[in-house]
Amino acid sequence: MNSESLKRLRSWFIKNAVALPWRHADLDACRDPYAVWISETMLQQTQVSTVRDYFIRWMKRFPNIETLAKADEAEVFKYWQGLGYYSRARNILKTAKIVSGMTSPCGMPETRKELEALPGIGAYTAGAILSLAYHKREAILDGNLVRIFSRLYELDFLPTDKISEKKCTLDPMVRGLKSAAEIYWNFAREVADSPKAYMHNEALMELGRTVCKSKNPLCEECPLAKECKAFADGRTAEFPPTKKRTEKSWHGTVLVVESADEKILAVNGGQKFLDGQLALPHFESARGAAVGLPAKAEEYINADEIESMDYRGAFRHSITVHKIECDILYIKLKSKAKPPFVWIEKAKAFETFANSFSLKALKKAIGSV
Ligand code: SF4
């Protein structure tokens, strides 16, 4: 992206930046790294409109890292309740406890390496903290930026794809990069290689959210329309490519939930490969992410009723074309089994489940009964 485009992007952002509780009216002001961290973590997988109120409530109760570090997990979960992906809240608490003991004058580490070593902080969040709070020339890459870069340069692959040199239509310099992720990050670094990296990063996220939307992008209003290949070619709907439907690998979290009266929670199916079968509840989860209670599990379990929750390892399994990898969480409840769910006597669990997916997980979680 050339300096002219970046200038147009900045002007657009200054005119159109939406007021948000984690954003200063002065867009050039450095932001509180703690507030950046919390807001950006909440915004992963969750809409801005939902995060707004959660963020305000959170900051009232936990205005800084020290206050948060002293809180217990149950209270942190209470302030997170409804946002889902509880592993994010758990990691926030873990990181707060680590960071509150550090002597950094700014409250959070100031290098990518140190930030990415903390629970729950990946390349994206680290880049956001470094650029938005410390005004460093650090790149970020989230779904919004991926969509924009894919359209600007007609990248017909996603950062997670394997790309073949022959099919790639990019110029030789970019083609020399080894992976799809590297190509995307390279574009992100180009945008961030400026004293105004903080504004470029934030402007692109906002542009992706409000103008370069997944469906029906508002190209007529876009400050980057002049250089957008997909717009020029009338192909915006083709970029970014959708993930291939023939995806065969599946990563999930399976729950072995035991009630206070020694019964095990079962569901009917839950995923397409166990449709119609009595199985342990299982939910799709991100590979490599910290293991935590999946958001959808709230349908069955009230977090207030959990007495203990232990990670019991992982297992691999195949069902037809699905290559499954699953983490196992063993959850003990304070409360007794209650309707409307199916509960199986623990002593009979091994006879009752008829699929080896559930039996494997059960064995790893509780051994034999
Ligand atoms: Fe997105 Fe359209 Fe702007 Fe291209 S011109 S970046 S497709 S909004």
Short mmCIF file of C-alpha atoms and ligand atoms in Angstrom, two decimals:
data_model
loop_
_atom_site.label_atom_id
_atom_site.label_comp_id
_atom_site.label_asym_id
_atom_site.label_seq_id
_atom_site.Cartn_x
_atom_site.Cartn_y
_atom_site.Cartn_z
CA MET A 1 0.00 0.00 0.00
CA ASN A 2 1.64 3.29 -0.99
CA SER A 3 1.88 6.44 1.12
CA GLU A 4 -0.92 8.10 -0.84
CA SER A 5 -3.32 5.25 -0.01
CA LEU A 6 -2.29 5.32 3.62
CA LYS A 7 -2.93 9.04 3.75
CA ARG A 8 -6.43 8.50 2.34
CA LEU A 9 -6.99 5.71 4.85
CA ARG A 10 -6.01 7.99 7.74
CA SER A 11 -8.26 10.83 6.54
CA TRP A 12 -11.14 8.41 6.18
CA PHE A 13 -10.59 7.08 9.71
CA ILE A 14 -10.33 10.54 11.28
CA LYS A 15 -13.68 11.43 9.70
CA ASN A 16 -15.43 8.13 10.36
CA ALA A 17 -14.01 6.65 13.56
CA VAL A 18 -16.88 5.47 15.71
CA ALA A 19 -16.82 6.47 19.40
CA LEU A 20 -16.03 3.37 21.45
CA PRO A 21 -15.46 3.04 25.19
CA TRP A 22 -11.92 1.75 24.63
CA ARG A 23 -11.01 4.48 22.13
CA HIS A 24 -9.91 8.07 22.96
CA ALA A 25 -11.51 11.01 21.17
CA ASP A 26 -7.95 12.01 20.27
CA LEU A 27 -7.03 9.22 17.85
CA ASP A 28 -3.34 10.08 18.17
CA ALA A 29 -3.25 9.54 21.92
CA CYS A 30 -1.52 6.45 23.30
CA ARG A 31 -4.02 4.06 24.86
CA ASP A 32 -3.91 2.18 28.12
CA PRO A 33 -2.29 -1.20 27.31
CA TYR A 34 -4.56 -2.96 29.79
CA ALA A 35 -7.68 -1.54 28.12
CA VAL A 36 -6.36 -2.50 24.68
CA TRP A 37 -5.66 -6.03 25.84
CA ILE A 38 -9.09 -6.50 27.43
CA SER A 39 -11.05 -4.95 24.55
CA GLU A 40 -9.13 -6.80 21.85
CA THR A 41 -9.54 -10.12 23.67
CA MET A 42 -13.27 -9.53 24.08
CA LEU A 43 -13.55 -8.61 20.41
CA GLN A 44 -12.16 -11.96 19.26
CA GLN A 45 -15.21 -13.87 18.00
CA THR A 46 -17.61 -11.23 19.40
CA GLN A 47 -19.27 -8.22 17.76
CA VAL A 48 -18.36 -4.66 18.77
CA SER A 49 -22.01 -3.95 19.67
CA THR A 50 -21.97 -6.79 22.22
CA VAL A 51 -18.53 -6.03 23.62
CA ARG A 52 -19.32 -2.37 24.40
CA ASP A 53 -21.37 -3.01 27.57
CA TYR A 54 -19.21 -5.92 28.70
CA PHE A 55 -16.13 -3.75 28.47
CA ILE A 56 -17.68 -0.90 30.48
CA ARG A 57 -18.84 -3.28 33.22
CA TRP A 58 -15.49 -5.03 33.29
CA MET A 59 -13.47 -1.83 33.59
CA LYS A 60 -15.69 -0.59 36.41
CA ARG A 61 -15.01 -3.73 38.43
CA PHE A 62 -11.43 -4.41 37.26
CA PRO A 63 -10.04 -0.99 36.35
CA ASN A 64 -6.44 -2.17 36.23
CA ILE A 65 -4.26 -5.27 36.19
CA GLU A 66 -3.66 -5.24 39.95
CA THR A 67 -7.38 -5.33 40.75
CA LEU A 68 -7.94 -8.08 38.23
CA ALA A 69 -5.01 -10.16 39.49
CA LYS A 70 -6.60 -10.29 42.96
CA ALA A 71 -9.97 -11.55 41.67
CA ASP A 72 -10.98 -15.19 41.70
CA GLU A 73 -11.92 -17.16 38.62
CA ALA A 74 -15.60 -17.42 39.53
CA GLU A 75 -15.97 -13.65 39.67
CA VAL A 76 -14.04 -13.15 36.44
CA PHE A 77 -16.34 -15.67 34.77
CA LYS A 78 -19.34 -13.74 36.06
CA TYR A 79 -18.17 -10.61 34.27
CA TRP A 80 -17.47 -12.68 31.17
CA GLN A 81 -20.72 -14.61 31.22
CA GLY A 82 -22.42 -14.40 27.83
CA LEU A 83 -19.28 -13.62 25.85
CA GLY A 84 -18.51 -17.31 25.48
CA TYR A 85 -15.10 -18.91 24.96
CA TYR A 86 -14.35 -18.94 28.67
CA SER A 87 -10.77 -19.95 28.02
CA ARG A 88 -10.26 -16.30 27.05
CA ALA A 89 -11.36 -15.14 30.53
CA ARG A 90 -9.30 -17.81 32.24
CA ASN A 91 -6.21 -16.77 30.26
CA ILE A 92 -6.81 -13.11 31.03
CA LEU A 93 -6.77 -13.90 34.73
CA LYS A 94 -3.65 -16.06 34.42
CA THR A 95 -1.87 -13.32 32.50
CA ALA A 96 -2.97 -10.63 34.97
CA LYS A 97 -1.46 -12.65 37.80
CA ILE A 98 1.82 -13.01 35.90
CA VAL A 99 1.99 -9.42 34.73
CA SER A 100 1.02 -7.82 38.06
CA GLY A 101 4.23 -9.21 39.51
CA MET A 102 6.35 -7.60 36.78
CA THR A 103 8.00 -4.25 37.18
CA SER A 104 7.16 -2.83 33.76
CA PRO A 105 6.42 0.90 34.16
CA CYS A 106 3.64 0.59 31.58
CA GLY A 107 1.87 -2.33 33.23
CA MET A 108 2.34 -4.75 30.33
CA PRO A 109 5.47 -6.03 28.59
CA GLU A 110 6.61 -3.92 25.68
CA THR A 111 8.01 -6.52 23.29
CA ARG A 112 6.23 -8.99 21.04
CA LYS A 113 8.29 -11.86 22.38
CA GLU A 114 7.34 -11.21 26.00
CA LEU A 115 3.69 -10.57 25.18
CA GLU A 116 3.28 -13.69 23.06
CA ALA A 117 4.73 -15.76 25.90
CA LEU A 118 1.71 -14.85 28.06
CA PRO A 119 -1.42 -17.07 28.20
CA GLY A 120 -4.01 -16.11 25.61
CA ILE A 121 -1.91 -13.45 23.87
CA GLY A 122 -1.16 -14.36 20.28
CA ALA A 123 0.37 -12.48 17.38
CA TYR A 124 -2.77 -10.40 16.82
CA THR A 125 -3.30 -9.22 20.42
CA ALA A 126 0.41 -8.57 20.90
CA GLY A 127 0.45 -6.42 17.75
CA ALA A 128 -2.63 -4.52 18.93
CA ILE A 129 -1.11 -3.75 22.36
CA LEU A 130 2.22 -2.71 20.88
CA SER A 131 0.81 -0.51 18.17
CA LEU A 132 -2.31 0.97 19.82
CA ALA A 133 -0.89 1.46 23.32
CA TYR A 134 2.84 1.91 22.78
CA HIS A 135 2.70 3.31 19.23
CA LYS A 136 5.30 0.85 18.01
CA ARG A 137 5.61 -0.10 14.35
CA GLU A 138 4.04 -3.49 14.88
CA ALA A 139 1.69 -5.27 12.53
CA ILE A 140 -1.63 -6.90 13.29
CA LEU A 141 -3.62 -9.34 11.23
CA ASP A 142 -7.22 -10.15 12.07
CA GLY A 143 -10.13 -11.33 9.94
CA ASN A 144 -10.87 -7.76 8.81
CA LEU A 145 -7.37 -7.20 7.51
CA VAL A 146 -7.29 -10.61 5.84
CA ARG A 147 -10.48 -9.75 3.97
CA ILE A 148 -9.15 -6.36 2.88
CA PHE A 149 -5.75 -7.67 1.73
CA SER A 150 -7.37 -10.57 -0.08
CA ARG A 151 -9.54 -8.14 -2.04
CA LEU A 152 -6.93 -5.44 -2.58
CA TYR A 153 -4.44 -7.87 -4.09
CA GLU A 154 -6.80 -10.63 -5.24
CA LEU A 155 -5.22 -13.20 -2.95
CA ASP A 156 -7.13 -16.38 -3.68
CA PHE A 157 -5.97 -18.16 -0.53
CA LEU A 158 -6.27 -17.71 3.22
CA PRO A 159 -3.35 -17.35 5.64
CA THR A 160 -3.99 -20.90 6.81
CA ASP A 161 -3.85 -22.39 3.29
CA LYS A 162 -0.98 -24.16 1.63
CA ILE A 163 -0.25 -22.34 -1.61
CA SER A 164 1.41 -23.66 -4.67
CA GLU A 165 4.01 -21.51 -6.37
CA LYS A 166 2.59 -22.20 -9.82
CA LYS A 167 -0.92 -21.08 -9.04
CA CYS A 168 0.13 -17.94 -7.24
CA THR A 169 -0.34 -14.86 -9.43
CA LEU A 170 1.55 -12.50 -7.14
CA ASP A 171 4.66 -10.65 -8.19
CA PRO A 172 7.94 -12.54 -7.80
CA MET A 173 9.02 -10.67 -4.68
CA VAL A 174 5.91 -11.62 -2.76
CA ARG A 175 5.93 -15.09 -4.31
CA GLY A 176 9.34 -15.64 -2.73
CA LEU A 177 7.70 -15.70 0.69
CA LYS A 178 7.34 -19.20 2.00
CA SER A 179 3.78 -19.44 3.23
CA ALA A 180 0.34 -17.93 2.80
CA ALA A 181 0.51 -16.57 6.34
CA GLU A 182 3.83 -14.89 5.58
CA ILE A 183 2.37 -13.19 2.51
CA TYR A 184 -0.51 -11.75 4.54
CA TRP A 185 1.75 -10.72 7.41
CA ASN A 186 4.04 -9.06 4.92
CA PHE A 187 1.23 -6.82 3.71
CA ALA A 188 0.32 -6.11 7.34
CA ARG A 189 3.93 -5.16 8.13
CA GLU A 190 4.03 -2.84 5.14
CA VAL A 191 1.05 -0.95 6.56
CA ALA A 192 2.63 -0.85 10.01
CA ASP A 193 6.03 0.36 8.83
CA SER A 194 5.25 3.94 9.74
CA PRO A 195 5.17 6.18 12.83
CA LYS A 196 1.39 6.10 12.30
CA ALA A 197 1.18 2.30 12.49
CA TYR A 198 -1.33 2.59 15.35
CA MET A 199 -3.71 4.55 13.15
CA HIS A 200 -3.25 2.41 10.05
CA ASN A 201 -3.95 -0.77 12.01
CA GLU A 202 -7.02 0.59 13.71
CA ALA A 203 -8.30 2.22 10.54
CA LEU A 204 -8.07 -1.06 8.63
CA MET A 205 -9.95 -2.93 11.36
CA GLU A 206 -12.66 -0.28 11.27
CA LEU A 207 -12.74 -0.29 7.47
CA GLY A 208 -13.17 -4.07 7.44
CA ARG A 209 -15.95 -3.87 10.00
CA THR A 210 -17.94 -1.03 8.48
CA VAL A 211 -17.08 -0.77 4.75
CA CYS A 212 -15.19 -3.80 3.44
CA LYS A 213 -17.80 -6.11 4.94
CA SER A 214 -17.93 -9.82 4.21
CA LYS A 215 -21.06 -9.42 2.15
CA ASN A 216 -21.83 -6.42 -0.04
CA PRO A 217 -18.79 -4.24 0.65
CA LEU A 218 -19.45 -0.51 0.30
CA CYS A 219 -16.72 0.06 -2.27
CA GLU A 220 -18.02 3.47 -3.31
CA GLU A 221 -17.19 4.76 0.17
CA CYS A 222 -13.84 3.03 0.44
CA PRO A 223 -10.64 5.09 0.64
CA LEU A 224 -8.72 2.18 -0.91
CA ALA A 225 -11.02 1.66 -3.89
CA LYS A 226 -8.49 3.20 -6.29
CA GLU A 227 -5.99 0.42 -5.74
CA CYS A 228 -8.37 -2.46 -5.06
CA LYS A 229 -7.94 -5.14 -7.72
CA ALA A 230 -11.08 -7.04 -6.81
CA PHE A 231 -13.16 -3.87 -7.05
CA ALA A 232 -11.61 -2.94 -10.40
CA ASP A 233 -12.34 -6.42 -11.73
CA GLY A 234 -15.85 -6.60 -10.25
CA ARG A 235 -14.81 -9.67 -8.26
CA THR A 236 -15.20 -8.57 -4.65
CA ALA A 237 -17.56 -11.47 -3.93
CA GLU A 238 -14.82 -13.94 -4.85
CA PHE A 239 -12.37 -12.74 -2.18
CA PRO A 240 -11.36 -13.95 0.29
CA PRO A 241 -12.02 -17.53 -0.81
CA THR A 242 -14.34 -19.50 1.39
CA LYS A 243 -12.85 -22.37 3.30
CA LYS A 244 -13.08 -25.65 1.43
CA ARG A 245 -16.12 -27.63 2.42
CA THR A 246 -14.32 -30.91 2.24
CA GLU A 247 -12.49 -30.18 5.48
CA LYS A 248 -11.97 -33.51 7.13
CA SER A 249 -10.10 -32.72 10.27
CA TRP A 250 -12.03 -31.66 13.33
CA HIS A 251 -10.74 -30.41 16.64
CA GLY A 252 -12.94 -30.32 19.68
CA THR A 253 -13.41 -30.49 23.41
CA VAL A 254 -15.35 -33.35 24.93
CA LEU A 255 -16.90 -33.01 28.36
CA VAL A 256 -17.24 -35.73 30.96
CA VAL A 257 -19.66 -34.08 33.37
CA GLU A 258 -20.37 -35.86 36.63
CA SER A 259 -23.19 -34.77 38.91
CA ALA A 260 -23.02 -34.82 42.71
CA ASP A 261 -25.09 -38.04 42.67
CA GLU A 262 -22.64 -39.82 40.35
CA LYS A 263 -24.32 -39.56 37.01
CA ILE A 264 -22.75 -38.70 33.68
CA LEU A 265 -24.26 -36.19 31.28
CA ALA A 266 -25.07 -37.48 27.79
CA VAL A 267 -26.43 -35.84 24.67
CA ASN A 268 -28.03 -37.13 21.53
CA GLY A 269 -25.51 -36.56 18.78
CA GLY A 270 -24.21 -33.03 18.84
CA GLN A 271 -22.02 -33.16 15.73
CA LYS A 272 -22.84 -34.52 12.31
CA PHE A 273 -20.64 -37.56 12.71
CA LEU A 274 -22.45 -38.77 15.84
CA ASP A 275 -25.91 -37.79 14.76
CA GLY A 276 -28.63 -39.66 16.58
CA GLN A 277 -26.29 -41.42 18.99
CA LEU A 278 -26.02 -41.09 22.72
CA ALA A 279 -22.66 -39.43 23.26
CA LEU A 280 -20.64 -37.31 25.63
CA PRO A 281 -21.20 -33.61 24.93
CA HIS A 282 -18.53 -32.36 22.56
CA PHE A 283 -17.91 -29.03 20.90
CA GLU A 284 -15.67 -27.74 18.20
CA SER A 285 -12.70 -25.77 19.53
CA ALA A 286 -9.61 -24.10 18.09
CA ARG A 287 -6.54 -26.24 17.69
CA GLY A 288 -3.70 -25.00 19.88
CA ALA A 289 -5.96 -22.73 21.95
CA ALA A 290 -6.00 -23.03 25.73
CA VAL A 291 -8.50 -25.70 26.80
CA GLY A 292 -11.54 -24.25 28.49
CA LEU A 293 -15.26 -24.70 28.89
CA PRO A 294 -16.76 -24.19 25.42
CA ALA A 295 -19.29 -21.38 25.20
CA LYS A 296 -21.98 -23.71 23.88
CA ALA A 297 -21.62 -25.93 26.95
CA GLU A 298 -23.58 -23.29 28.85
CA GLU A 299 -26.64 -24.86 27.32
CA TYR A 300 -26.06 -27.81 29.66
CA ILE A 301 -23.95 -26.52 32.52
CA ASN A 302 -24.30 -23.54 34.74
CA ALA A 303 -20.78 -22.27 35.54
CA ASP A 304 -21.93 -21.54 39.13
CA GLU A 305 -22.60 -25.24 39.66
CA ILE A 306 -19.10 -26.41 38.77
CA GLU A 307 -17.15 -27.77 41.69
CA SER A 308 -14.01 -28.69 39.77
CA MET A 309 -12.83 -28.86 36.19
CA ASP A 310 -9.74 -30.83 35.15
CA TYR A 311 -8.00 -31.33 31.85
CA ARG A 312 -7.66 -35.08 31.25
CA GLY A 313 -5.53 -35.11 28.12
CA ALA A 314 -6.45 -35.51 24.47
CA PHE A 315 -7.19 -38.33 22.08
CA ARG A 316 -7.43 -38.99 18.37
CA HIS A 317 -10.24 -40.75 16.67
CA SER A 318 -11.61 -41.32 13.18
CA ILE A 319 -15.23 -41.51 12.11
CA THR A 320 -15.78 -42.03 8.39
CA VAL A 321 -13.99 -39.08 6.71
CA HIS A 322 -13.55 -37.11 9.92
CA LYS A 323 -10.14 -37.09 11.56
CA ILE A 324 -10.92 -36.02 15.08
CA GLU A 325 -8.66 -34.63 17.76
CA CYS A 326 -10.29 -33.90 21.09
CA ASP A 327 -9.28 -32.42 24.42
CA ILE A 328 -11.03 -33.90 27.44
CA LEU A 329 -12.42 -31.89 30.33
CA TYR A 330 -13.61 -33.69 33.44
CA ILE A 331 -16.15 -31.58 35.30
CA LYS A 332 -17.61 -32.32 38.70
CA LEU A 333 -20.80 -30.54 39.63
CA LYS A 334 -21.95 -29.49 43.07
CA SER A 335 -25.53 -30.19 42.07
CA LYS A 336 -27.42 -33.40 41.38
CA ALA A 337 -28.48 -34.57 37.93
CA LYS A 338 -31.61 -32.86 36.77
CA PRO A 339 -33.88 -32.79 33.74
CA PRO A 340 -34.26 -32.01 30.90
CA PHE A 341 -30.90 -33.66 30.13
CA VAL A 342 -29.99 -37.31 29.83
CA TRP A 343 -27.97 -38.58 32.81
CA ILE A 344 -26.42 -42.03 32.96
CA GLU A 345 -25.44 -43.88 36.13
CA LYS A 346 -21.65 -43.65 36.31
CA ALA A 347 -21.47 -47.37 37.10
CA LYS A 348 -23.29 -48.14 33.85
CA ALA A 349 -21.64 -45.55 31.63
CA PHE A 350 -19.30 -47.97 29.85
CA GLU A 351 -22.19 -50.22 28.91
CA THR A 352 -24.50 -47.43 27.88
CA PHE A 353 -22.42 -45.47 25.39
CA ALA A 354 -22.25 -47.38 22.14
CA ASN A 355 -19.69 -45.32 20.28
CA SER A 356 -15.96 -45.59 20.77
CA PHE A 357 -15.59 -41.81 20.61
CA SER A 358 -17.40 -41.47 23.97
CA LEU A 359 -15.84 -44.59 25.43
CA LYS A 360 -12.30 -43.42 24.68
CA ALA A 361 -12.92 -40.07 26.34
CA LEU A 362 -14.66 -41.68 29.30
CA LYS A 363 -11.79 -44.06 29.86
CA LYS A 364 -9.24 -41.29 29.85
CA ALA A 365 -11.35 -39.15 32.16
CA ILE A 366 -12.49 -41.59 34.82
CA GLY A 367 -10.61 -44.83 34.11
CA SER A 368 -12.87 -47.75 34.90
CA VAL A 369 -15.75 -47.82 37.37
FE1 SF4 B 1 -13.03 -3.68 0.17
FE2 SF4 B 1 -14.36 -2.56 -1.82
FE3 SF4 B 1 -12.51 -1.21 -0.48
FE4 SF4 B 1 -11.83 -3.16 -2.11
S1 SF4 B 1 -12.80 -1.25 -2.68
S2 SF4 B 1 -11.01 -2.80 -0.08
S3 SF4 B 1 -13.50 -4.60 -1.79
S4 SF4 B 1 -14.46 -1.99 0.30
#
